[in-house]
Amino acid sequence: MEEPPPEQPPAGGEAAAAAGAEWNIPPNAPACMERHLEGAHYRADGALLLGASGLSGRCWAGSLWVFADPRRAPSEGFCTAGVQTEAGVADLCWVADRGILVASDSGAVELWELDENETLIVNKFCKYEHDDIVMTVAVLASSTQAVSGGRDFCVKVWDLPQQTVLHSYRAHSGSVTCVASCPGKDTVFLSCAEDSRTLLWDTRCPKPATRIVCSACNHLPTSVMWHPQKSDIFALGDENGTVALVDTKNPDSALSSTVHARSITGFAFSTHSSPLLASISEDCSVAVLDSDLSEVFRNRSHRDFVKGLSWSPSDNALLTTVGWDHQVLHHTVPIPTGEASGVNCVKE
């Protein structure tokens, strides 16, 4: 199902005039957001976190942004807080309510925190434990530990309060493209890499990594995400645009579909009783699939790689996506039969 172009907020002065808002950049926030948006994540209260990178010129700069009103993004003057980072932001995610975990192009894993009534983003630590770009980060179920993966082929498990690496593994022989934590399990996560391998990890085990071989995906895996309700099921995407739902206990029974024409760049499951799976891709499109991987929604409004996505916590029909075209798009997805849409996350 194709949707007409999603609603975008009016630009700059028009938006201010329309809503009576004031352009008011918070303390320490950069004056300008870099073009390439790398990630978007809603917090439970509806605040939207964005990561941006400037991937041109001699220096790859980056920045972090929080918008209490997501419809204002990416207008810098309407952010709640923002901060410049020393390098591009490859990946990011919330840690509980105030923490922000960042995978940096510099090779660092960084932890930032909202302070001063959420008008400042302050650095808590910046650790150079990887020997190359950190590609991906995920917070484990306890919110006190996290996992990172990088172009140095390494997967590292972090103790966030202690600011230390608990475990460092080199089980891959290629760049680690994605890690994903398992809901409700502190020690279990997934990783995939450019060595064509997808690994299931349990750090309690003497040999913590188990390879998951899925015949449905014959190309390099690029993205993984656990099913929110089924701890044995995860979504797997590859460089060919194939999406598969894989059972860790029986990987060859995977349900698969060629959803995109190019590499999958991310997934997000909705909170419906039968969760919808949203996928984004380097083919510049956004797709939403039901439990049978049948397409229920498609949008092609992005004009460059789509790099981040997140479902609104207060409106289960609202999906937000961001990309290298600097667009923040809010899509209204058809609600499955028997589901009720929540209140929209912001006033129109």
Short mmCIF file of C-alpha atoms in Angstrom, two decimals:
data_model
loop_
_atom_site.label_atom_id
_atom_site.label_comp_id
_atom_site.label_asym_id
_atom_site.label_seq_id
_atom_site.Cartn_x
_atom_site.Cartn_y
_atom_site.Cartn_z
CA MET A 1 0.00 0.00 0.00
CA GLU A 2 1.54 3.28 -1.13
CA GLU A 3 0.94 6.36 1.00
CA PRO A 4 0.93 9.97 -0.24
CA PRO A 5 4.00 11.96 0.86
CA PRO A 6 4.08 12.08 4.66
CA GLU A 7 3.49 15.30 6.48
CA GLN A 8 6.50 17.48 7.11
CA PRO A 9 6.56 20.45 9.49
CA PRO A 10 6.71 23.93 7.95
CA ALA A 11 10.22 25.27 7.68
CA GLY A 12 11.81 27.70 10.10
CA GLY A 13 9.94 30.97 10.34
CA GLU A 14 6.71 29.52 8.91
CA ALA A 15 6.60 26.95 11.71
CA ALA A 16 7.21 29.59 14.36
CA ALA A 17 4.53 31.85 12.98
CA ALA A 18 2.05 28.99 12.69
CA ALA A 19 2.44 27.85 16.28
CA GLY A 20 3.52 31.05 17.99
CA ALA A 21 6.77 29.32 18.96
CA GLU A 22 10.09 31.03 19.42
CA TRP A 23 13.36 30.09 17.77
CA ASN A 24 15.47 29.39 20.83
CA ILE A 25 18.57 27.23 20.50
CA PRO A 26 19.46 25.75 23.93
CA PRO A 27 22.86 26.29 25.60
CA ASN A 28 25.73 24.37 23.97
CA ALA A 29 23.57 23.18 21.08
CA PRO A 30 25.26 23.56 17.68
CA ALA A 31 23.95 26.28 15.39
CA CYS A 32 23.57 23.85 12.50
CA MET A 33 22.71 20.16 12.23
CA GLU A 34 24.78 18.06 9.84
CA ARG A 35 23.03 16.81 6.71
CA HIS A 36 23.22 13.04 7.16
CA LEU A 37 20.74 11.80 9.78
CA GLU A 38 21.94 8.43 11.09
CA GLY A 39 19.38 7.39 13.70
CA ALA A 40 16.07 8.23 15.38
CA HIS A 41 14.72 6.84 18.64
CA TYR A 42 11.65 7.76 20.65
CA ARG A 43 11.76 7.83 24.43
CA ALA A 44 8.77 6.50 26.40
CA ASP A 45 7.39 10.03 26.87
CA GLY A 46 7.53 10.77 23.13
CA ALA A 47 10.78 12.79 23.02
CA LEU A 48 12.72 12.08 19.83
CA LEU A 49 16.50 11.51 19.78
CA LEU A 50 18.40 12.18 16.54
CA GLY A 51 22.00 11.51 15.56
CA ALA A 52 23.57 13.42 12.66
CA SER A 53 26.84 13.20 10.73
CA GLY A 54 28.58 15.46 8.24
CA LEU A 55 30.08 12.98 5.79
CA SER A 56 31.72 15.46 3.42
CA GLY A 57 34.82 17.61 3.61
CA ARG A 58 38.00 16.87 5.50
CA CYS A 59 36.41 16.37 8.92
CA TRP A 60 33.51 14.08 9.75
CA ALA A 61 31.68 15.98 12.46
CA GLY A 62 28.53 14.85 14.24
CA SER A 63 25.87 15.93 16.69
CA LEU A 64 23.12 14.68 19.02
CA TRP A 65 19.67 16.27 19.29
CA VAL A 66 16.58 15.82 21.46
CA PHE A 67 13.16 17.16 20.42
CA ALA A 68 10.31 17.21 22.92
CA ASP A 69 8.08 17.96 19.92
CA PRO A 70 9.08 15.48 17.19
CA ARG A 71 7.18 17.41 14.50
CA ARG A 72 9.74 20.23 14.91
CA ALA A 73 12.68 18.03 13.92
CA PRO A 74 15.10 18.64 12.31
CA SER A 75 14.77 22.44 12.90
CA GLU A 76 17.66 23.26 15.24
CA GLY A 77 15.91 26.20 16.92
CA PHE A 78 13.10 24.00 18.22
CA CYS A 79 15.23 21.29 19.83
CA THR A 80 15.16 20.69 23.59
CA ALA A 81 18.90 19.96 23.73
CA GLY A 82 21.80 19.40 21.35
CA VAL A 83 25.54 18.86 21.42
CA GLN A 84 28.44 18.59 18.96
CA THR A 85 30.40 15.34 18.84
CA GLU A 86 34.02 15.05 17.79
CA ALA A 87 33.25 12.68 14.91
CA GLY A 88 30.35 11.24 12.94
CA VAL A 89 27.60 9.33 14.75
CA ALA A 90 27.33 5.80 13.32
CA ASP A 91 24.63 4.61 15.74
CA LEU A 92 22.93 5.71 18.96
CA CYS A 93 20.23 4.68 21.43
CA TRP A 94 18.59 5.72 24.69
CA VAL A 95 19.88 4.35 28.01
CA ALA A 96 16.92 4.45 30.40
CA ASP A 97 15.40 7.96 30.39
CA ARG A 98 18.39 10.31 30.35
CA GLY A 99 21.37 8.42 28.94
CA ILE A 100 22.42 8.38 25.27
CA LEU A 101 24.83 5.69 24.03
CA VAL A 102 26.76 6.56 20.86
CA ALA A 103 28.84 4.58 18.37
CA SER A 104 31.40 7.02 16.96
CA ASP A 105 33.31 7.16 13.69
CA SER A 106 36.33 7.98 15.87
CA GLY A 107 36.41 4.43 17.28
CA ALA A 108 34.93 5.50 20.62
CA VAL A 109 31.89 4.33 22.51
CA GLU A 110 30.41 7.39 24.21
CA LEU A 111 27.83 7.82 26.96
CA TRP A 112 26.04 11.16 27.18
CA GLU A 113 23.37 12.30 29.63
CA LEU A 114 20.64 14.92 29.68
CA ASP A 115 21.14 17.49 32.45
CA GLU A 116 19.93 20.94 33.56
CA ASN A 117 16.24 20.16 33.15
CA GLU A 118 17.07 18.39 29.88
CA THR A 119 18.46 21.49 28.18
CA LEU A 120 22.06 20.20 28.20
CA ILE A 121 23.64 16.99 26.92
CA VAL A 122 26.81 16.29 28.91
CA ASN A 123 29.47 13.65 28.29
CA LYS A 124 29.82 10.89 30.91
CA PHE A 125 32.57 8.91 29.19
CA CYS A 126 34.32 8.44 25.86
CA LYS A 127 36.26 5.17 25.57
CA TYR A 128 38.50 4.18 22.66
CA GLU A 129 38.37 0.40 23.05
CA HIS A 130 37.73 -0.36 19.37
CA ASP A 131 40.54 -0.08 16.81
CA ASP A 132 38.32 1.26 14.03
CA ILE A 133 34.90 2.87 13.50
CA VAL A 134 32.24 1.67 15.95
CA MET A 135 29.35 0.67 13.70
CA THR A 136 26.62 -0.35 16.13
CA VAL A 137 25.54 -0.23 19.79
CA ALA A 138 22.67 -1.73 21.79
CA VAL A 139 21.67 -1.54 25.45
CA LEU A 140 21.03 -4.89 27.14
CA ALA A 141 17.84 -5.59 29.06
CA SER A 142 19.23 -4.50 32.44
CA SER A 143 20.09 -1.00 31.08
CA THR A 144 23.39 -1.22 33.00
CA GLN A 145 25.21 -3.14 30.26
CA ALA A 146 25.58 -2.56 26.55
CA VAL A 147 27.16 -4.20 23.52
CA SER A 148 29.09 -2.61 20.65
CA GLY A 149 30.42 -3.82 17.31
CA GLY A 150 32.99 -2.28 15.01
CA ARG A 151 35.02 -2.40 11.84
CA ASP A 152 37.82 -3.97 13.88
CA PHE A 153 35.74 -7.22 13.75
CA CYS A 154 35.22 -7.02 17.53
CA VAL A 155 32.13 -7.31 19.72
CA LYS A 156 32.46 -5.77 23.18
CA VAL A 157 30.20 -5.94 26.24
CA TRP A 158 30.23 -2.85 28.47
CA ASP A 159 29.47 -2.12 32.11
CA LEU A 160 28.02 1.37 31.77
CA PRO A 161 28.09 2.51 35.44
CA GLN A 162 31.71 1.32 35.77
CA GLN A 163 32.64 2.66 32.32
CA THR A 164 34.57 -0.49 31.49
CA VAL A 165 34.61 -3.33 28.98
CA LEU A 166 33.53 -6.61 30.60
CA HIS A 167 34.14 -8.85 27.58
CA SER A 168 35.87 -8.39 24.25
CA TYR A 169 35.28 -10.97 21.52
CA ARG A 170 36.73 -11.40 18.04
CA ALA A 171 34.36 -14.05 16.75
CA HIS A 172 33.77 -12.33 13.40
CA SER A 173 36.22 -12.04 10.53
CA GLY A 174 34.59 -8.99 8.99
CA SER A 175 33.17 -5.63 9.99
CA VAL A 176 30.33 -5.99 12.53
CA THR A 177 27.33 -4.25 11.01
CA CYS A 178 24.64 -4.70 13.67
CA VAL A 179 24.09 -5.87 17.26
CA ALA A 180 20.69 -6.36 18.90
CA SER A 181 19.80 -7.04 22.53
CA CYS A 182 17.21 -9.64 23.52
CA PRO A 183 14.19 -8.23 25.41
CA GLY A 184 14.10 -9.50 28.99
CA LYS A 185 17.46 -11.32 28.85
CA ASP A 186 20.50 -9.51 30.26
CA THR A 187 23.14 -11.78 28.71
CA VAL A 188 21.69 -12.59 25.28
CA PHE A 189 22.18 -10.62 22.06
CA LEU A 190 22.72 -11.02 18.32
CA SER A 191 25.42 -9.79 15.98
CA CYS A 192 25.90 -9.90 12.22
CA ALA A 193 28.91 -8.97 10.13
CA GLU A 194 30.43 -8.73 6.67
CA ASP A 195 31.88 -12.23 7.11
CA SER A 196 28.35 -13.46 6.22
CA ARG A 197 27.80 -14.76 9.74
CA THR A 198 24.99 -14.12 12.19
CA LEU A 199 25.86 -15.04 15.79
CA LEU A 200 23.64 -15.69 18.79
CA TRP A 201 25.44 -14.72 22.00
CA ASP A 202 24.99 -15.73 25.63
CA THR A 203 27.79 -14.34 27.80
CA ARG A 204 27.06 -16.89 30.57
CA CYS A 205 28.44 -19.68 28.38
CA PRO A 206 32.14 -20.70 28.15
CA LYS A 207 31.81 -20.44 24.36
CA PRO A 208 29.31 -17.59 24.16
CA ALA A 209 28.74 -17.38 20.39
CA THR A 210 26.62 -19.79 18.32
CA ARG A 211 26.33 -19.38 14.56
CA ILE A 212 22.81 -19.15 13.13
CA VAL A 213 22.74 -20.41 9.55
CA CYS A 214 19.65 -19.26 7.68
CA SER A 215 19.32 -20.60 4.13
CA ALA A 216 16.66 -17.96 3.35
CA CYS A 217 19.29 -15.19 3.39
CA ASN A 218 22.13 -15.99 1.00
CA HIS A 219 23.77 -12.56 1.03
CA LEU A 220 25.70 -10.56 3.63
CA PRO A 221 23.54 -9.90 6.69
CA THR A 222 23.21 -6.19 7.45
CA SER A 223 20.58 -5.84 10.18
CA VAL A 224 19.09 -7.89 13.02
CA MET A 225 16.37 -7.24 15.60
CA TRP A 226 14.66 -9.45 18.17
CA HIS A 227 10.92 -9.99 18.09
CA PRO A 228 9.48 -8.10 21.11
CA GLN A 229 7.23 -10.99 22.21
CA LYS A 230 9.05 -14.14 21.09
CA SER A 231 12.53 -14.64 22.50
CA ASP A 232 13.41 -17.29 19.90
CA ILE A 233 12.45 -15.20 16.86
CA PHE A 234 14.41 -12.37 15.24
CA ALA A 235 14.26 -10.34 12.05
CA LEU A 236 17.24 -10.63 9.70
CA GLY A 237 17.93 -8.35 6.75
CA ASP A 238 20.62 -8.69 4.10
CA GLU A 239 22.40 -6.63 1.45
CA ASN A 240 20.03 -7.90 -1.24
CA GLY A 241 16.93 -6.48 0.46
CA THR A 242 15.64 -9.79 1.81
CA VAL A 243 13.82 -9.80 5.16
CA ALA A 244 13.52 -13.05 7.13
CA LEU A 245 11.89 -14.03 10.41
CA VAL A 246 14.28 -16.59 11.89
CA ASP A 247 13.66 -19.10 14.69
CA THR A 248 16.92 -19.64 16.57
CA LYS A 249 15.91 -23.23 17.29
CA ASN A 250 15.08 -24.01 13.66
CA PRO A 251 16.73 -21.43 11.37
CA ASP A 252 15.96 -23.32 8.16
CA SER A 253 12.23 -22.84 8.74
CA ALA A 254 12.63 -19.08 8.33
CA LEU A 255 9.89 -17.08 6.64
CA SER A 256 11.44 -14.71 4.09
CA SER A 257 10.53 -12.13 1.47
CA THR A 258 12.45 -9.82 -0.86
CA VAL A 259 11.13 -6.52 0.44
CA HIS A 260 13.71 -4.02 -0.80
CA ALA A 261 15.89 -3.63 -3.89
CA ARG A 262 19.04 -2.79 -1.93
CA SER A 263 20.62 -3.35 1.49
CA ILE A 264 18.46 -3.33 4.64
CA THR A 265 19.61 -0.60 7.04
CA GLY A 266 17.29 -1.11 9.99
CA PHE A 267 14.20 -2.66 11.58
CA ALA A 268 11.62 -1.68 14.18
CA PHE A 269 8.77 -3.78 15.58
CA SER A 270 5.55 -2.02 16.55
CA THR A 271 3.76 -2.46 19.89
CA HIS A 272 0.61 -3.99 18.41
CA SER A 273 -0.67 -7.28 19.86
CA SER A 274 0.58 -8.83 16.63
CA PRO A 275 3.57 -6.57 15.98
CA LEU A 276 4.16 -5.02 12.59
CA LEU A 277 7.74 -5.01 11.29
CA ALA A 278 9.02 -1.80 9.72
CA SER A 279 12.12 -1.98 7.54
CA ILE A 280 14.27 0.69 5.88
CA SER A 281 16.80 0.41 3.12
CA GLU A 282 19.40 1.95 0.86
CA ASP A 283 16.72 1.81 -1.87
CA CYS A 284 15.33 4.96 -0.15
CA SER A 285 12.05 3.29 0.80
CA VAL A 286 10.20 2.43 4.01
CA ALA A 287 8.14 -0.77 4.24
CA VAL A 288 5.84 -2.14 6.94
CA LEU A 289 5.08 -5.87 7.02
CA ASP A 290 2.61 -8.01 8.93
CA SER A 291 3.44 -11.28 10.71
CA ASP A 292 3.35 -13.12 7.36
CA LEU A 293 5.78 -10.58 5.84
CA SER A 294 3.00 -9.27 3.62
CA GLU A 295 3.38 -5.58 2.82
CA VAL A 296 0.81 -3.32 4.49
CA PHE A 297 2.54 0.01 3.82
CA ARG A 298 5.24 1.47 1.55
CA ASN A 299 6.63 4.97 1.25
CA ARG A 300 9.29 6.25 -1.15
CA SER A 301 9.51 9.91 -0.11
CA HIS A 302 13.14 9.75 1.06
CA ARG A 303 15.67 10.87 -1.56
CA ASP A 304 18.74 9.17 -0.09
CA PHE A 305 19.54 6.16 2.13
CA VAL A 306 17.01 5.73 4.96
CA LYS A 307 19.08 5.23 8.11
CA GLY A 308 16.85 5.41 11.20
CA LEU A 309 13.31 4.55 12.27
CA SER A 310 11.20 4.43 15.42
CA TRP A 311 7.55 3.83 16.30
CA SER A 312 5.84 6.50 18.39
CA PRO A 313 5.18 5.33 21.97
CA SER A 314 1.92 7.28 22.17
CA ASP A 315 0.43 6.59 18.72
CA ASN A 316 0.92 3.04 17.50
CA ALA A 317 0.03 4.07 13.94
CA LEU A 318 2.87 6.63 13.73
CA LEU A 319 6.25 5.60 12.33
CA THR A 320 9.09 8.14 12.08
CA THR A 321 12.01 7.70 9.68
CA VAL A 322 15.17 9.71 8.97
CA GLY A 323 17.82 9.55 6.27
CA TRP A 324 20.85 10.99 4.58
CA ASP A 325 18.53 13.43 2.75
CA HIS A 326 18.08 15.28 6.09
CA GLN A 327 14.38 14.49 6.15
CA VAL A 328 12.44 13.52 9.28
CA LEU A 329 9.23 11.93 7.98
CA HIS A 330 6.20 10.89 10.03
CA HIS A 331 4.17 8.10 8.42
CA THR A 332 0.65 7.05 9.36
CA VAL A 333 0.51 3.28 9.00
CA PRO A 334 -2.81 1.40 8.59
CA ILE A 335 -3.87 -0.15 11.89
CA PRO A 336 -4.37 -3.95 11.93
CA THR A 337 -7.93 -5.16 12.42
CA GLY A 338 -8.86 -5.17 16.08
CA GLU A 339 -6.19 -2.65 17.07
CA ALA A 340 -6.97 0.86 18.30
CA SER A 341 -4.71 3.78 17.52
CA GLY A 342 -3.47 5.81 20.47
CA VAL A 343 -3.49 9.56 20.73
CA ASN A 344 -1.05 11.25 18.38
CA CYS A 345 2.25 12.10 20.05
CA VAL A 346 1.93 15.81 19.30
CA LYS A 347 -0.78 18.32 18.57
CA GLU A 348 -1.30 19.10 14.93
#
